[in-house]
Amino acid sequence: IENNYVIFVHIIDATTFEIVGGSDAQPVGWTRPTSTRETGEVVEDTHTFTVSEDARPIPYELEIGMYTVEADGSFPRLRVIDAFGGMADNFYYLSRVRVEPPDYAG
């Protein structure tokens, strides 16, 4: 991979696109840029983040994707290719999650 991509992981309200938690970093805490990968290499990457105190207790989507940071300050996202080889969105929903208040005992 020629470019050094930043990985983003967001908890997002899919109806308003509000991000209530997230992490943006190069793989392995900025220590394994994507340009250093070998073909077929698997790199474990963990992202930890805090959910906003203002987050409502509703279902959110957990999304992931990659982007580059350009000299002009833009950050174009890498497109996802679907199962048929076509271009899809520039993110992928991993799972649906529900945010609960800190005092939730359920």
mmCIF file of N, CA and C in Angstrom:
data_model
loop_
_atom_site.group_PDB
_atom_site.id
_atom_site.type_symbol
_atom_site.label_atom_id
_atom_site.label_comp_id
_atom_site.label_asym_id
_atom_site.label_seq_id
_atom_site.Cartn_x
_atom_site.Cartn_y
_atom_site.Cartn_z
ATOM 1 N N ILE A 1 0.860 -1.170 0.000
ATOM 2 C CA ILE A 1 0.000 0.000 0.000
ATOM 3 C C ILE A 1 0.903 1.228 0.000
ATOM 4 N N GLU A 2 0.715 2.096 -0.956
ATOM 5 C CA GLU A 2 1.562 3.284 -1.059
ATOM 6 C C GLU A 2 1.202 4.364 -0.043
ATOM 7 N N ASN A 3 -0.087 4.556 0.198
ATOM 8 C CA ASN A 3 -0.538 5.627 1.095
ATOM 9 C C ASN A 3 -0.549 5.175 2.545
ATOM 10 N N ASN A 4 -0.386 6.135 3.445
ATOM 11 C CA ASN A 4 -0.546 5.866 4.873
ATOM 12 C C ASN A 4 -1.950 6.289 5.277
ATOM 13 N N TYR A 5 -2.812 5.290 5.431
ATOM 14 C CA TYR A 5 -4.200 5.553 5.762
ATOM 15 C C TYR A 5 -4.391 5.687 7.263
ATOM 16 N N VAL A 6 -5.359 6.518 7.638
ATOM 17 C CA VAL A 6 -5.821 6.634 9.010
ATOM 18 C C VAL A 6 -7.083 5.789 9.103
ATOM 19 N N ILE A 7 -7.191 4.986 10.151
ATOM 20 C CA ILE A 7 -8.373 4.157 10.387
ATOM 21 C C ILE A 7 -9.319 4.953 11.277
ATOM 22 N N PHE A 8 -10.603 5.007 10.897
ATOM 23 C CA PHE A 8 -11.570 5.633 11.795
ATOM 24 C C PHE A 8 -12.594 4.606 12.246
ATOM 25 N N VAL A 9 -12.966 4.714 13.509
ATOM 26 C CA VAL A 9 -14.017 3.900 14.103
ATOM 27 C C VAL A 9 -14.938 4.881 14.813
ATOM 28 N N HIS A 10 -16.213 4.891 14.432
ATOM 29 C CA HIS A 10 -17.164 5.844 15.001
ATOM 30 C C HIS A 10 -18.408 5.128 15.490
ATOM 31 N N ILE A 11 -18.981 5.644 16.572
ATOM 32 C CA ILE A 11 -20.343 5.299 16.957
ATOM 33 C C ILE A 11 -21.180 6.463 16.459
ATOM 34 N N ILE A 12 -22.109 6.170 15.557
ATOM 35 C CA ILE A 12 -22.814 7.230 14.840
ATOM 36 C C ILE A 12 -24.322 6.984 14.844
ATOM 37 N N ASP A 13 -25.068 8.063 14.980
ATOM 38 C CA ASP A 13 -26.515 8.012 14.810
ATOM 39 C C ASP A 13 -26.757 8.017 13.300
ATOM 40 N N ALA A 14 -27.213 6.925 12.751
ATOM 41 C CA ALA A 14 -27.350 6.782 11.299
ATOM 42 C C ALA A 14 -28.453 7.666 10.722
ATOM 43 N N THR A 15 -29.331 8.196 11.557
ATOM 44 C CA THR A 15 -30.385 9.079 11.045
ATOM 45 C C THR A 15 -29.929 10.538 10.977
ATOM 46 N N THR A 16 -29.063 10.960 11.897
ATOM 47 C CA THR A 16 -28.601 12.354 11.919
ATOM 48 C C THR A 16 -27.128 12.485 11.546
ATOM 49 N N PHE A 17 -26.416 11.357 11.483
ATOM 50 C CA PHE A 17 -24.976 11.297 11.210
ATOM 51 C C PHE A 17 -24.144 11.938 12.322
ATOM 52 N N GLU A 18 -24.742 12.102 13.504
ATOM 53 C CA GLU A 18 -24.014 12.622 14.655
ATOM 54 C C GLU A 18 -23.075 11.534 15.183
ATOM 55 N N ILE A 19 -21.811 11.898 15.365
ATOM 56 C CA ILE A 19 -20.822 10.976 15.932
ATOM 57 C C ILE A 19 -20.783 11.210 17.433
ATOM 58 N N VAL A 20 -21.055 10.178 18.221
ATOM 59 C CA VAL A 20 -21.060 10.320 19.676
ATOM 60 C C VAL A 20 -19.823 9.709 20.329
ATOM 61 N N GLY A 21 -18.993 9.061 19.558
ATOM 62 C CA GLY A 21 -17.735 8.505 20.054
ATOM 63 C C GLY A 21 -16.910 8.062 18.876
ATOM 64 N N GLY A 22 -15.605 8.118 19.018
ATOM 65 C CA GLY A 22 -14.793 7.693 17.894
ATOM 66 C C GLY A 22 -13.309 7.739 18.153
ATOM 67 N N SER A 23 -12.597 7.149 17.232
ATOM 68 C CA SER A 23 -11.145 7.103 17.273
ATOM 69 C C SER A 23 -10.632 7.165 15.846
ATOM 70 N N ASP A 24 -9.659 8.018 15.603
ATOM 71 C CA ASP A 24 -9.002 8.117 14.302
ATOM 72 C C ASP A 24 -7.507 7.988 14.541
ATOM 73 N N ALA A 25 -6.886 6.970 13.963
ATOM 74 C CA ALA A 25 -5.444 6.768 14.169
ATOM 75 C C ALA A 25 -4.898 5.845 13.088
ATOM 76 N N GLN A 26 -3.615 5.986 12.807
ATOM 77 C CA GLN A 26 -2.962 4.989 11.967
ATOM 78 C C GLN A 26 -2.882 3.702 12.777
ATOM 79 N N PRO A 27 -2.763 2.568 12.114
ATOM 80 C CA PRO A 27 -2.784 1.286 12.812
ATOM 81 C C PRO A 27 -1.777 1.192 13.963
ATOM 82 N N VAL A 28 -2.208 0.447 14.978
ATOM 83 C CA VAL A 28 -1.416 0.122 16.162
ATOM 84 C C VAL A 28 -0.867 1.398 16.817
ATOM 85 N N GLY A 29 -1.795 2.319 17.090
ATOM 86 C CA GLY A 29 -1.422 3.541 17.793
ATOM 87 C C GLY A 29 -0.373 4.371 17.080
ATOM 88 N N TRP A 30 -0.510 4.493 15.770
ATOM 89 C CA TRP A 30 0.385 5.286 14.922
ATOM 90 C C TRP A 30 1.765 4.650 14.757
ATOM 91 N N THR A 31 1.937 3.375 15.096
ATOM 92 C CA THR A 31 3.264 2.743 14.993
ATOM 93 C C THR A 31 3.420 1.838 13.776
ATOM 94 N N ARG A 32 2.320 1.528 13.045
ATOM 95 C CA ARG A 32 2.389 0.631 11.885
ATOM 96 C C ARG A 32 1.694 1.245 10.686
ATOM 97 N N PRO A 33 2.274 2.283 10.081
ATOM 98 C CA PRO A 33 1.646 2.898 8.906
ATOM 99 C C PRO A 33 1.316 1.855 7.842
ATOM 100 N N THR A 34 0.229 2.070 7.129
ATOM 101 C CA THR A 34 -0.203 1.086 6.135
ATOM 102 C C THR A 34 0.828 0.891 5.027
ATOM 103 N N SER A 35 1.684 1.867 4.778
ATOM 104 C CA SER A 35 2.709 1.710 3.735
ATOM 105 C C SER A 35 3.798 0.721 4.130
ATOM 106 N N THR A 36 3.833 0.300 5.397
ATOM 107 C CA THR A 36 4.857 -0.660 5.844
ATOM 108 C C THR A 36 4.362 -2.101 5.810
ATOM 109 N N ARG A 37 3.146 -2.323 5.373
ATOM 110 C CA ARG A 37 2.575 -3.674 5.372
ATOM 111 C C ARG A 37 3.167 -4.538 4.273
ATOM 112 N N GLU A 38 3.330 -5.800 4.599
ATOM 113 C CA GLU A 38 3.742 -6.798 3.612
ATOM 114 C C GLU A 38 2.491 -7.472 3.062
ATOM 115 N N THR A 39 2.551 -7.957 1.840
ATOM 116 C CA THR A 39 1.428 -8.651 1.229
ATOM 117 C C THR A 39 1.013 -9.830 2.100
ATOM 118 N N GLY A 40 -0.271 -9.903 2.436
ATOM 119 C CA GLY A 40 -0.807 -11.002 3.231
ATOM 120 C C GLY A 40 -0.628 -10.839 4.731
ATOM 121 N N GLU A 41 0.053 -9.807 5.157
ATOM 122 C CA GLU A 41 0.291 -9.597 6.591
ATOM 123 C C GLU A 41 -1.007 -9.192 7.283
ATOM 124 N N VAL A 42 -1.235 -9.753 8.471
ATOM 125 C CA VAL A 42 -2.377 -9.390 9.295
ATOM 126 C C VAL A 42 -1.851 -8.572 10.468
ATOM 127 N N VAL A 43 -2.419 -7.398 10.670
ATOM 128 C CA VAL A 43 -2.003 -6.510 11.754
ATOM 129 C C VAL A 43 -3.201 -6.288 12.669
ATOM 130 N N GLU A 44 -3.057 -6.627 13.941
ATOM 131 C CA GLU A 44 -4.134 -6.403 14.904
ATOM 132 C C GLU A 44 -4.121 -4.936 15.327
ATOM 133 N N ASP A 45 -5.292 -4.313 15.283
ATOM 134 C CA ASP A 45 -5.405 -2.888 15.587
ATOM 135 C C ASP A 45 -6.576 -2.681 16.533
ATOM 136 N N THR A 46 -6.333 -2.049 17.665
ATOM 137 C CA THR A 46 -7.357 -1.815 18.672
ATOM 138 C C THR A 46 -7.625 -0.317 18.790
ATOM 139 N N HIS A 47 -8.898 0.051 18.843
ATOM 140 C CA HIS A 47 -9.280 1.446 19.027
ATOM 141 C C HIS A 47 -10.120 1.559 20.292
ATOM 142 N N THR A 48 -9.754 2.491 21.150
ATOM 143 C CA THR A 48 -10.491 2.750 22.381
ATOM 144 C C THR A 48 -10.960 4.195 22.352
ATOM 145 N N PHE A 49 -12.195 4.419 22.754
ATOM 146 C CA PHE A 49 -12.700 5.792 22.768
ATOM 147 C C PHE A 49 -13.785 5.936 23.814
ATOM 148 N N THR A 50 -14.087 7.171 24.138
ATOM 149 C CA THR A 50 -15.112 7.514 25.113
ATOM 150 C C THR A 50 -16.349 7.996 24.376
ATOM 151 N N VAL A 51 -17.503 7.554 24.846
ATOM 152 C CA VAL A 51 -18.772 7.994 24.270
ATOM 153 C C VAL A 51 -19.161 9.308 24.936
ATOM 154 N N SER A 52 -19.644 10.249 24.152
ATOM 155 C CA SER A 52 -20.062 11.558 24.649
ATOM 156 C C SER A 52 -21.088 11.418 25.772
ATOM 157 N N GLU A 53 -20.952 12.250 26.776
ATOM 158 C CA GLU A 53 -21.909 12.249 27.880
ATOM 159 C C GLU A 53 -23.303 12.649 27.413
ATOM 160 N N ASP A 54 -23.387 13.339 26.272
ATOM 161 C CA ASP A 54 -24.671 13.776 25.729
ATOM 162 C C ASP A 54 -25.368 12.705 24.884
ATOM 163 N N ALA A 55 -24.736 11.570 24.707
ATOM 164 C CA ALA A 55 -25.313 10.529 23.843
ATOM 165 C C ALA A 55 -26.629 10.024 24.424
ATOM 166 N N ARG A 56 -27.631 9.993 23.567
ATOM 167 C CA ARG A 56 -28.942 9.487 23.981
ATOM 168 C C ARG A 56 -28.914 7.964 24.029
ATOM 169 N N PRO A 57 -29.723 7.337 24.884
ATOM 170 C CA PRO A 57 -29.766 5.865 24.965
ATOM 171 C C PRO A 57 -30.594 5.279 23.827
ATOM 172 N N ILE A 58 -30.013 5.261 22.635
ATOM 173 C CA ILE A 58 -30.673 4.748 21.435
ATOM 174 C C ILE A 58 -29.696 3.813 20.723
ATOM 175 N N PRO A 59 -30.180 3.052 19.750
ATOM 176 C CA PRO A 59 -29.249 2.240 18.949
ATOM 177 C C PRO A 59 -28.402 3.129 18.038
ATOM 178 N N TYR A 60 -27.125 2.844 17.950
ATOM 179 C CA TYR A 60 -26.193 3.538 17.071
ATOM 180 C C TYR A 60 -25.524 2.513 16.170
ATOM 181 N N GLU A 61 -24.931 2.983 15.110
ATOM 182 C CA GLU A 61 -24.147 2.123 14.227
ATOM 183 C C GLU A 61 -22.670 2.284 14.575
ATOM 184 N N LEU A 62 -21.941 1.193 14.539
ATOM 185 C CA LEU A 62 -20.492 1.215 14.700
ATOM 186 C C LEU A 62 -19.911 1.133 13.294
ATOM 187 N N GLU A 63 -19.272 2.228 12.864
ATOM 188 C CA GLU A 63 -18.752 2.273 11.499
ATOM 189 C C GLU A 63 -17.232 2.334 11.516
ATOM 190 N N ILE A 64 -16.653 1.840 10.429
ATOM 191 C CA ILE A 64 -15.205 1.826 10.283
ATOM 192 C C ILE A 64 -14.859 2.214 8.848
ATOM 193 N N GLY A 65 -13.697 2.767 8.672
ATOM 194 C CA GLY A 65 -13.232 3.125 7.339
ATOM 195 C C GLY A 65 -11.800 3.634 7.401
ATOM 196 N N MET A 66 -11.318 4.105 6.255
ATOM 197 C CA MET A 66 -9.939 4.578 6.152
ATOM 198 C C MET A 66 -9.908 5.847 5.309
ATOM 199 N N TYR A 67 -8.957 6.740 5.630
ATOM 200 C CA TYR A 67 -8.782 7.944 4.828
ATOM 201 C C TYR A 67 -7.325 8.373 4.848
ATOM 202 N N THR A 68 -6.973 9.260 3.920
ATOM 203 C CA THR A 68 -5.649 9.869 3.908
ATOM 204 C C THR A 68 -5.811 11.342 4.268
ATOM 205 N N VAL A 69 -4.736 11.933 4.736
ATOM 206 C CA VAL A 69 -4.730 13.364 5.015
ATOM 207 C C VAL A 69 -3.910 14.015 3.912
ATOM 208 N N GLU A 70 -4.565 14.867 3.126
ATOM 209 C CA GLU A 70 -3.924 15.495 1.979
ATOM 210 C C GLU A 70 -3.291 16.834 2.364
ATOM 211 N N ALA A 71 -2.371 17.310 1.543
ATOM 212 C CA ALA A 71 -1.655 18.566 1.791
ATOM 213 C C ALA A 71 -2.610 19.758 1.874
ATOM 214 N N ASP A 72 -3.736 19.690 1.172
ATOM 215 C CA ASP A 72 -4.693 20.807 1.185
ATOM 216 C C ASP A 72 -5.624 20.765 2.396
ATOM 217 N N GLY A 73 -5.396 19.784 3.304
ATOM 218 C CA GLY A 73 -6.221 19.673 4.505
ATOM 219 C C GLY A 73 -7.439 18.791 4.345
ATOM 220 N N SER A 74 -7.691 18.299 3.144
ATOM 221 C CA SER A 74 -8.824 17.396 2.932
ATOM 222 C C SER A 74 -8.451 15.994 3.409
ATOM 223 N N PHE A 75 -9.450 15.166 3.598
ATOM 224 C CA PHE A 75 -9.206 13.790 4.023
ATOM 225 C C PHE A 75 -10.146 12.835 3.284
ATOM 226 N N PRO A 76 -9.813 12.559 2.017
ATOM 227 C CA PRO A 76 -10.656 11.652 1.229
ATOM 228 C C PRO A 76 -10.643 10.233 1.796
ATOM 229 N N ARG A 77 -11.848 9.688 1.900
ATOM 230 C CA ARG A 77 -11.998 8.323 2.417
ATOM 231 C C ARG A 77 -11.789 7.300 1.300
ATOM 232 N N LEU A 78 -11.265 6.158 1.677
ATOM 233 C CA LEU A 78 -11.097 5.030 0.769
ATOM 234 C C LEU A 78 -12.478 4.421 0.520
ATOM 235 N N ARG A 79 -12.798 4.129 -0.726
ATOM 236 C CA ARG A 79 -14.099 3.541 -1.065
ATOM 237 C C ARG A 79 -14.107 2.049 -0.752
ATOM 238 N N VAL A 80 -15.248 1.550 -0.335
ATOM 239 C CA VAL A 80 -15.456 0.127 -0.089
ATOM 240 C C VAL A 80 -15.909 -0.500 -1.395
ATOM 241 N N ILE A 81 -15.383 -1.660 -1.729
ATOM 242 C CA ILE A 81 -15.792 -2.385 -2.927
ATOM 243 C C ILE A 81 -16.736 -3.498 -2.500
ATOM 244 N N ASP A 82 -17.906 -3.561 -3.142
ATOM 245 C CA ASP A 82 -18.901 -4.559 -2.749
ATOM 246 C C ASP A 82 -18.567 -5.940 -3.306
ATOM 247 N N ALA A 83 -19.387 -6.918 -2.974
ATOM 248 C CA ALA A 83 -19.146 -8.312 -3.365
ATOM 249 C C ALA A 83 -19.135 -8.517 -4.875
ATOM 250 N N PHE A 84 -19.702 -7.573 -5.621
ATOM 251 C CA PHE A 84 -19.760 -7.688 -7.069
ATOM 252 C C PHE A 84 -18.674 -6.871 -7.766
ATOM 253 N N GLY A 85 -17.773 -6.274 -6.963
ATOM 254 C CA GLY A 85 -16.679 -5.486 -7.528
ATOM 255 C C GLY A 85 -17.020 -4.034 -7.779
ATOM 256 N N GLY A 86 -18.216 -3.627 -7.389
ATOM 257 C CA GLY A 86 -18.634 -2.236 -7.576
ATOM 258 C C GLY A 86 -18.252 -1.362 -6.390
ATOM 259 N N MET A 87 -18.264 -0.067 -6.615
ATOM 260 C CA MET A 87 -17.953 0.872 -5.551
ATOM 261 C C MET A 87 -19.162 1.057 -4.648
ATOM 262 N N ALA A 88 -18.946 0.942 -3.359
ATOM 263 C CA ALA A 88 -20.013 1.144 -2.380
ATOM 264 C C ALA A 88 -19.722 2.434 -1.618
ATOM 265 N N ASP A 89 -20.112 2.495 -0.372
ATOM 266 C CA ASP A 89 -19.882 3.683 0.439
ATOM 267 C C ASP A 89 -18.401 3.835 0.793
ATOM 268 N N ASN A 90 -18.095 4.874 1.542
ATOM 269 C CA ASN A 90 -16.721 5.092 1.980
ATOM 270 C C ASN A 90 -16.569 4.781 3.466
ATOM 271 N N PHE A 91 -17.415 3.877 3.959
ATOM 272 C CA PHE A 91 -17.367 3.367 5.320
ATOM 273 C C PHE A 91 -18.064 2.012 5.313
ATOM 274 N N TYR A 92 -17.947 1.290 6.428
ATOM 275 C CA TYR A 92 -18.618 0.004 6.548
ATOM 276 C C TYR A 92 -19.211 -0.079 7.945
ATOM 277 N N TYR A 93 -20.497 -0.430 8.040
ATOM 278 C CA TYR A 93 -21.113 -0.634 9.350
ATOM 279 C C TYR A 93 -20.720 -2.008 9.867
ATOM 280 N N LEU A 94 -20.107 -2.045 11.046
ATOM 281 C CA LEU A 94 -19.698 -3.306 11.657
ATOM 282 C C LEU A 94 -20.815 -3.948 12.465
ATOM 283 N N SER A 95 -21.525 -3.117 13.218
ATOM 284 C CA SER A 95 -22.524 -3.646 14.132
ATOM 285 C C SER A 95 -23.413 -2.520 14.608
ATOM 286 N N ARG A 96 -24.522 -2.861 15.168
ATOM 287 C CA ARG A 96 -25.372 -1.886 15.849
ATOM 288 C C ARG A 96 -25.087 -2.014 17.341
ATOM 289 N N VAL A 97 -24.972 -0.876 18.011
ATOM 290 C CA VAL A 97 -24.704 -0.857 19.449
ATOM 291 C C VAL A 97 -25.717 0.066 20.123
ATOM 292 N N ARG A 98 -25.931 -0.172 21.395
ATOM 293 C CA ARG A 98 -26.829 0.700 22.164
ATOM 294 C C ARG A 98 -26.029 1.339 23.282
ATOM 295 N N VAL A 99 -26.150 2.641 23.392
ATOM 296 C CA VAL A 99 -25.476 3.377 24.450
ATOM 297 C C VAL A 99 -26.432 3.455 25.631
ATOM 298 N N GLU A 100 -25.941 3.121 26.798
ATOM 299 C CA GLU A 100 -26.753 3.185 28.014
ATOM 300 C C GLU A 100 -26.127 4.196 28.967
ATOM 301 N N PRO A 101 -26.949 4.844 29.799
ATOM 302 C CA PRO A 101 -26.413 5.775 30.789
ATOM 303 C C PRO A 101 -25.452 5.063 31.741
ATOM 304 N N PRO A 102 -24.497 5.790 32.326
ATOM 305 C CA PRO A 102 -23.517 5.153 33.214
ATOM 306 C C PRO A 102 -24.115 4.421 34.396
ATOM 307 N N ASP A 103 -25.301 4.825 34.859
ATOM 308 C CA ASP A 103 -25.906 4.183 36.022
ATOM 309 C C ASP A 103 -26.821 3.014 35.638
ATOM 310 N N TYR A 104 -26.780 2.588 34.371
ATOM 311 C CA TYR A 104 -27.623 1.484 33.883
ATOM 312 C C TYR A 104 -27.224 0.196 34.599
ATOM 313 N N ALA A 105 -28.191 -0.506 35.179
ATOM 314 C CA ALA A 105 -27.903 -1.722 35.943
ATOM 315 C C ALA A 105 -28.475 -2.958 35.275
ATOM 316 N N GLY A 106 -28.859 -2.879 34.019
ATOM 317 C CA GLY A 106 -29.540 -3.985 33.367
ATOM 318 C C GLY A 106 -28.633 -4.917 32.732
#
